[in-house]
């Protein structure tokens, strides 16, 4: 299944379940300068998660362009990129944990309507509880209807709490991981699962956040007016799982640019090739949303990406002027 089919299936699956399809917002946020780029599908929806009525209703779905540069030094490994597309569905005070979890599972595993992924390669984490919010036994009980209990792990707020920064909506989450090893790892203890995660043998493919709390200056200060669901599923990683690859650069999202790079170099430095591919892709999408290279803010991020792309293309021995051909 190609990436385009995956996007279409995601939107159709949730449209059938009462969600309105909304377009991706620009990478450049419209609601004030709190972040340089949209980093998640929920970001343009913050006012609505905080209680404002959305013109398209209280069930939404989209595929949002995102840029995250905090992991820029990880790019070149199997799963990190600076530009990605996030498939997401939202409940603004409508359905909650039961439907959110059921639909995530159904979309991942259904052959007819979803991706037909193997449920025996699926692992799930849920929030273990802390002073801000109780242990999420409710999510655990719901998950038990779909995956065996020994594949569900309770984790701390470090991994299973999501917020967009120090201010705004937030909540505990449940995350889905997929085993991308050739033979499959089978049942894992929590420690084995954590080790497999570190080795990128299992990768996070979806996050359902149960947004119920408000954060101010880094502290939880109360509840939101409504209980919301904010889900996010990274398209690149999902495509990798569906296409049976162990890295995002071997999926149809990247093979055209990786193929072009191979025309310009005989080097076997995969890390450098991946960095060039990622940074040019991100730069193109940033420029398409109206940003030009400069010495500060968004323009500086773009300049930095281009500079790194040039540096690594030098490592690969590209002739000057070659990067231009990757933009297309
Ligand atoms: N906001 C959450 C995330 O980015 C879920 O969409 O992972």
Short mmCIF file of C-alpha atoms and ligand atoms in Angstrom, two decimals:
data_model
loop_
_atom_site.label_atom_id
_atom_site.label_comp_id
_atom_site.label_asym_id
_atom_site.label_seq_id
_atom_site.Cartn_x
_atom_site.Cartn_y
_atom_site.Cartn_z
CA UNK A 1 0.00 0.00 0.00
CA UNK A 2 1.42 3.37 -1.05
CA UNK A 3 1.54 6.44 1.21
CA UNK A 4 -1.17 8.20 -0.76
CA UNK A 5 -3.58 5.31 -0.20
CA UNK A 6 -2.76 5.38 3.53
CA UNK A 7 -3.63 9.09 3.81
CA UNK A 8 -6.89 8.50 1.92
CA UNK A 9 -7.85 5.51 4.04
CA UNK A 10 -7.20 7.40 7.27
CA UNK A 11 -9.44 10.30 6.27
CA UNK A 12 -12.17 7.99 4.92
CA UNK A 13 -12.12 5.80 8.06
CA UNK A 14 -12.79 8.73 10.37
CA UNK A 15 -15.15 10.51 7.99
CA UNK A 16 -17.30 7.38 8.09
CA UNK A 17 -17.30 7.69 11.88
CA UNK A 18 -18.72 11.21 11.88
CA UNK A 19 -15.53 13.29 11.54
CA UNK A 20 -15.27 16.33 9.26
CA UNK A 21 -12.14 16.42 7.13
CA UNK A 22 -10.28 19.70 7.61
CA UNK A 23 -7.30 20.80 5.48
CA UNK A 24 -3.74 20.90 6.74
CA UNK A 25 -2.90 24.31 8.13
CA UNK A 26 0.23 26.11 6.92
CA UNK A 27 3.51 25.15 8.59
CA UNK A 28 3.61 28.74 9.81
CA UNK A 29 1.21 29.03 12.77
CA UNK A 30 -1.56 31.59 12.51
CA UNK A 31 -2.46 31.79 16.20
CA UNK A 32 0.40 33.88 17.52
CA UNK A 33 4.11 33.36 17.70
CA UNK A 34 4.33 30.71 20.50
CA UNK A 35 6.13 28.28 18.17
CA UNK A 36 8.04 28.85 14.93
CA UNK A 37 6.36 25.98 13.05
CA UNK A 38 3.37 23.73 13.62
CA UNK A 39 4.81 20.68 15.34
CA UNK A 40 1.61 18.64 15.71
CA UNK A 41 -1.84 18.33 14.22
CA UNK A 42 -3.36 19.71 17.41
CA UNK A 43 -1.47 22.98 17.32
CA UNK A 44 -3.82 24.88 15.00
CA UNK A 45 -6.68 23.46 17.09
CA UNK A 46 -5.56 24.75 20.50
CA UNK A 47 -8.35 27.37 20.84
CA UNK A 48 -10.92 24.61 20.19
CA UNK A 49 -9.34 22.21 22.67
CA UNK A 50 -9.65 25.06 25.16
CA UNK A 51 -13.41 25.28 24.65
CA UNK A 52 -14.07 27.51 21.61
CA UNK A 53 -16.60 26.03 19.13
CA UNK A 54 -15.04 24.75 15.89
CA UNK A 55 -17.03 25.70 12.76
CA UNK A 56 -16.78 22.11 11.44
CA UNK A 57 -18.16 20.50 14.61
CA UNK A 58 -16.73 18.40 17.42
CA UNK A 59 -15.25 15.49 15.43
CA UNK A 60 -12.37 16.43 13.15
CA UNK A 61 -9.76 14.60 11.10
CA UNK A 62 -6.82 15.72 8.98
CA UNK A 63 -3.28 15.15 7.78
CA UNK A 64 -1.15 18.04 9.04
CA UNK A 65 2.25 19.16 7.77
CA UNK A 66 4.66 19.43 10.72
CA UNK A 67 8.26 20.53 11.32
CA UNK A 68 10.17 19.54 14.45
CA UNK A 69 13.83 20.46 14.68
CA UNK A 70 14.58 19.50 18.29
CA UNK A 71 15.69 16.05 17.08
CA UNK A 72 17.76 17.40 14.18
CA UNK A 73 20.88 15.57 15.36
CA UNK A 74 19.01 12.24 15.27
CA UNK A 75 18.19 12.61 11.57
CA UNK A 76 20.11 9.95 9.69
CA UNK A 77 18.94 7.11 11.94
CA UNK A 78 16.00 4.92 10.91
CA UNK A 79 13.05 6.95 12.12
CA UNK A 80 13.78 10.66 12.65
CA UNK A 81 12.98 13.43 10.21
CA UNK A 82 12.47 17.17 10.56
CA UNK A 83 9.42 17.42 8.27
CA UNK A 84 6.63 14.90 8.67
CA UNK A 85 2.93 14.51 8.15
CA UNK A 86 0.74 13.77 11.12
CA UNK A 87 -2.54 11.96 10.63
CA UNK A 88 -4.87 12.96 13.46
CA UNK A 89 -8.44 12.73 14.68
CA UNK A 90 -10.04 14.86 17.37
CA UNK A 91 -12.96 14.76 19.71
CA UNK A 92 -13.77 18.21 21.09
CA UNK A 93 -15.78 17.22 24.14
CA UNK A 94 -17.47 14.38 22.26
CA UNK A 95 -16.26 10.71 22.40
CA UNK A 96 -13.51 9.76 24.83
CA UNK A 97 -11.21 6.81 25.62
CA UNK A 98 -13.44 3.93 24.55
CA UNK A 99 -13.98 5.05 20.94
CA UNK A 100 -10.54 6.64 20.56
CA UNK A 101 -8.76 3.39 21.46
CA UNK A 102 -11.15 1.14 19.56
CA UNK A 103 -10.81 3.20 16.37
CA UNK A 104 -7.01 3.43 16.62
CA UNK A 105 -6.84 -0.34 16.90
CA UNK A 106 -9.36 -0.92 14.12
CA UNK A 107 -7.64 1.45 11.72
CA UNK A 108 -4.23 -0.12 12.33
CA UNK A 109 -5.40 -3.71 11.96
CA UNK A 110 -8.48 -3.81 9.72
CA UNK A 111 -7.64 -5.18 6.26
CA UNK A 112 -10.81 -3.79 4.70
CA UNK A 113 -10.90 -0.24 6.03
CA UNK A 114 -7.49 0.32 7.57
CA UNK A 115 -3.89 -0.78 7.23
CA UNK A 116 -4.09 -4.51 7.96
CA UNK A 117 -1.12 -4.38 10.36
CA UNK A 118 -0.35 -7.48 12.41
CA UNK A 119 -1.75 -7.20 15.92
CA UNK A 120 0.96 -9.59 17.13
CA UNK A 121 3.51 -6.86 16.38
CA UNK A 122 1.66 -4.24 18.37
CA UNK A 123 2.66 -2.98 21.85
CA UNK A 124 0.86 -0.36 23.88
CA UNK A 125 1.81 2.00 26.70
CA UNK A 126 -0.56 3.69 29.14
CA UNK A 127 -0.06 6.31 31.86
CA UNK A 128 1.00 4.97 35.27
CA UNK A 129 -0.35 7.97 37.24
CA UNK A 130 1.21 10.73 39.33
CA UNK A 131 0.18 13.68 41.51
CA UNK A 132 -1.55 15.35 38.53
CA UNK A 133 -3.67 12.50 37.20
CA UNK A 134 -4.54 8.96 38.33
CA UNK A 135 -3.22 5.69 36.90
CA UNK A 136 -5.05 5.13 33.62
CA UNK A 137 -6.63 1.77 34.41
CA UNK A 138 -9.55 2.76 32.19
CA UNK A 139 -7.35 2.86 29.06
CA UNK A 140 -5.69 -0.39 30.21
CA UNK A 141 -9.06 -2.15 30.54
CA UNK A 142 -10.19 -0.93 27.12
CA UNK A 143 -6.93 -2.06 25.49
CA UNK A 144 -7.35 -5.54 27.00
CA UNK A 145 -10.24 -6.07 24.56
CA UNK A 146 -7.79 -5.80 21.67
CA UNK A 147 -4.27 -6.84 22.68
CA UNK A 148 -3.01 -9.30 25.25
CA UNK A 149 -2.40 -7.87 28.69
CA UNK A 150 1.33 -8.61 28.68
CA UNK A 151 1.78 -6.24 25.74
CA UNK A 152 0.38 -3.25 27.64
CA UNK A 153 2.92 -1.39 29.77
CA UNK A 154 2.33 1.32 32.37
CA UNK A 155 4.76 4.22 31.87
CA UNK A 156 5.50 7.50 33.65
CA UNK A 157 4.66 11.06 32.62
CA UNK A 158 8.08 11.28 31.00
CA UNK A 159 6.79 9.29 28.05
CA UNK A 160 3.00 9.14 28.48
CA UNK A 161 1.98 12.72 29.13
CA UNK A 162 1.60 15.12 26.25
CA UNK A 163 1.60 18.90 26.17
CA UNK A 164 2.61 21.39 23.57
CA UNK A 165 4.88 23.34 25.89
CA UNK A 166 4.61 25.03 29.26
CA UNK A 167 1.21 26.57 28.53
CA UNK A 168 -1.96 25.07 27.08
CA UNK A 169 -4.02 21.89 26.98
CA UNK A 170 -2.43 18.59 28.03
CA UNK A 171 -3.17 15.14 29.38
CA UNK A 172 -2.12 11.54 29.78
CA UNK A 173 -1.74 9.49 26.64
CA UNK A 174 -1.68 5.95 25.35
CA UNK A 175 0.89 5.16 22.67
CA UNK A 176 1.05 2.38 20.09
CA UNK A 177 4.32 0.82 18.98
CA UNK A 178 4.99 -1.53 16.07
CA UNK A 179 7.64 -4.21 15.79
CA UNK A 180 9.57 -3.55 12.56
CA UNK A 181 12.09 -6.38 12.88
CA UNK A 182 12.23 -8.96 10.12
CA UNK A 183 11.13 -11.97 12.16
CA UNK A 184 9.17 -10.26 14.91
CA UNK A 185 10.19 -10.14 18.56
CA UNK A 186 7.14 -11.88 20.04
CA UNK A 187 6.06 -11.28 23.63
CA UNK A 188 8.28 -8.87 25.55
CA UNK A 189 8.61 -7.92 29.18
CA UNK A 190 8.44 -4.19 29.91
CA UNK A 191 12.26 -4.06 30.16
CA UNK A 192 12.68 -5.91 26.85
CA UNK A 193 10.14 -3.63 25.22
CA UNK A 194 12.05 -0.55 26.45
CA UNK A 195 15.30 -1.95 25.09
CA UNK A 196 13.65 -2.73 21.73
CA UNK A 197 12.34 0.86 21.67
CA UNK A 198 15.89 2.20 22.23
CA UNK A 199 17.16 0.05 19.39
CA UNK A 200 14.34 1.22 17.09
CA UNK A 201 13.14 -2.38 16.74
CA UNK A 202 9.74 -1.17 17.90
CA UNK A 203 8.68 2.32 16.82
CA UNK A 204 5.91 4.59 18.02
CA UNK A 205 3.25 4.88 15.34
CA UNK A 206 0.33 6.50 17.14
CA UNK A 207 -0.45 8.55 20.21
CA UNK A 208 -3.93 9.09 21.68
CA UNK A 209 -3.87 12.00 24.14
CA UNK A 210 -6.76 12.38 26.58
CA UNK A 211 -6.68 16.16 26.92
CA UNK A 212 -8.40 17.23 30.09
CA UNK A 213 -5.96 19.52 31.87
CA UNK A 214 -4.62 23.05 31.53
CA UNK A 215 -0.96 23.88 32.01
CA UNK A 216 0.32 27.36 32.93
CA UNK A 217 4.02 28.14 33.28
CA UNK A 218 4.81 24.43 33.41
CA UNK A 219 2.27 23.57 36.13
CA UNK A 220 -1.10 21.85 35.87
CA UNK A 221 -3.56 24.47 37.11
CA UNK A 222 -6.92 22.82 36.49
CA UNK A 223 -9.25 21.08 34.10
CA UNK A 224 -10.29 22.10 30.61
CA UNK A 225 -13.99 22.88 30.05
CA UNK A 226 -14.32 19.64 28.03
CA UNK A 227 -12.69 16.19 27.87
CA UNK A 228 -10.99 15.97 24.48
CA UNK A 229 -9.17 13.41 22.43
CA UNK A 230 -6.12 14.46 20.40
CA UNK A 231 -4.54 11.73 18.34
CA UNK A 232 -1.44 11.84 16.19
CA UNK A 233 0.05 9.21 13.94
CA UNK A 234 3.25 9.91 12.04
CA UNK A 235 2.65 9.09 8.40
CA UNK A 236 6.31 8.29 7.61
CA UNK A 237 6.54 5.69 10.37
CA UNK A 238 3.16 4.18 9.55
CA UNK A 239 4.18 3.83 5.89
CA UNK A 240 7.37 2.14 7.06
CA UNK A 241 5.36 -0.37 9.13
CA UNK A 242 2.88 -1.02 6.33
CA UNK A 243 5.59 -1.43 3.67
CA UNK A 244 7.60 -3.79 5.87
CA UNK A 245 10.69 -1.53 6.02
CA UNK A 246 12.91 -0.92 9.01
CA UNK A 247 13.52 2.74 8.15
CA UNK A 248 11.50 5.62 6.73
CA UNK A 249 13.96 6.33 3.90
CA UNK A 250 13.10 3.05 2.17
CA UNK A 251 9.40 3.96 1.88
CA UNK A 252 7.77 5.45 -1.20
CA UNK A 253 7.80 8.85 0.55
CA UNK A 254 11.59 8.98 0.26
CA UNK A 255 12.68 6.58 -2.50
CA UNK A 256 12.42 9.20 -5.30
CA UNK A 257 14.74 11.66 -3.50
CA UNK A 258 17.05 8.87 -2.27
CA UNK A 259 17.25 7.58 -5.86
CA UNK A 260 18.17 11.02 -7.15
CA UNK A 261 20.87 11.36 -4.46
CA UNK A 262 22.37 8.06 -5.63
CA UNK A 263 22.75 9.57 -9.10
CA UNK A 264 25.06 12.23 -7.64
CA UNK A 265 27.27 10.09 -5.42
CA UNK A 266 28.83 6.67 -5.20
CA UNK A 267 29.36 7.05 -1.45
CA UNK A 268 27.89 4.46 0.90
CA UNK A 269 27.46 7.04 3.69
CA UNK A 270 23.75 6.42 4.31
CA UNK A 271 23.57 8.86 7.20
CA UNK A 272 24.75 11.76 5.02
CA UNK A 273 22.35 10.76 2.23
CA UNK A 274 19.44 10.66 4.64
CA UNK A 275 20.34 14.05 6.12
CA UNK A 276 20.48 15.64 2.67
CA UNK A 277 17.14 14.04 1.70
CA UNK A 278 15.41 15.11 4.90
CA UNK A 279 16.75 18.65 5.02
CA UNK A 280 15.98 19.42 1.38
CA UNK A 281 12.47 17.99 1.77
CA UNK A 282 11.86 20.11 4.88
CA UNK A 283 13.33 23.24 3.27
CA UNK A 284 11.05 22.85 0.24
CA UNK A 285 7.94 22.59 2.41
CA UNK A 286 8.99 25.54 4.60
CA UNK A 287 9.63 27.72 1.53
CA UNK A 288 6.32 26.60 -0.01
CA UNK A 289 4.65 28.15 3.04
CA UNK A 290 6.33 31.49 2.38
CA UNK A 291 9.50 31.49 4.52
CA UNK A 292 12.83 32.60 3.04
CA UNK A 293 16.30 32.04 4.54
CA UNK A 294 17.40 34.74 6.98
CA UNK A 295 19.38 35.38 10.14
CA UNK A 296 16.62 34.90 12.71
CA UNK A 297 13.45 32.99 13.60
CA UNK A 298 11.91 30.75 10.95
CA UNK A 299 14.26 32.01 8.27
CA UNK A 300 17.22 31.00 10.40
CA UNK A 301 15.91 27.45 10.84
CA UNK A 302 15.59 27.26 7.06
CA UNK A 303 19.09 28.65 6.57
CA UNK A 304 20.47 26.13 9.04
CA UNK A 305 18.74 23.22 7.25
CA UNK A 306 20.12 24.35 3.89
CA UNK A 307 23.59 24.86 5.32
CA UNK A 308 23.57 21.35 6.78
CA UNK A 309 22.26 19.91 3.50
CA UNK A 310 25.13 21.60 1.66
CA UNK A 311 27.69 20.41 4.22
CA UNK A 312 26.56 16.78 3.97
CA UNK A 313 26.30 16.96 0.18
CA UNK A 314 29.98 18.00 0.26
CA UNK A 315 30.71 14.92 2.36
CA UNK A 316 29.02 12.89 -0.40
CA UNK A 317 31.06 14.62 -3.10
CA UNK A 318 28.16 16.31 -4.90
CA UNK A 319 29.08 18.76 -7.66
CA UNK A 320 28.04 22.36 -6.80
CA UNK A 321 24.48 23.04 -7.96
CA UNK A 322 23.27 19.46 -7.54
CA UNK A 323 21.00 20.10 -4.55
CA UNK A 324 18.71 22.12 -6.78
CA UNK A 325 17.67 18.93 -8.56
CA UNK A 326 16.48 17.32 -5.34
CA UNK A 327 13.86 20.00 -4.70
CA UNK A 328 11.53 18.66 -7.37
N1 LIG B 1 -0.37 15.85 20.12
C1 LIG B 1 0.05 14.49 20.18
C2 LIG B 1 1.38 14.24 19.52
O1 LIG B 1 1.87 15.12 18.84
C3 LIG B 1 -0.99 13.61 19.54
O2 LIG B 1 -1.42 14.17 18.35
O3 LIG B 1 1.91 13.17 19.65
#
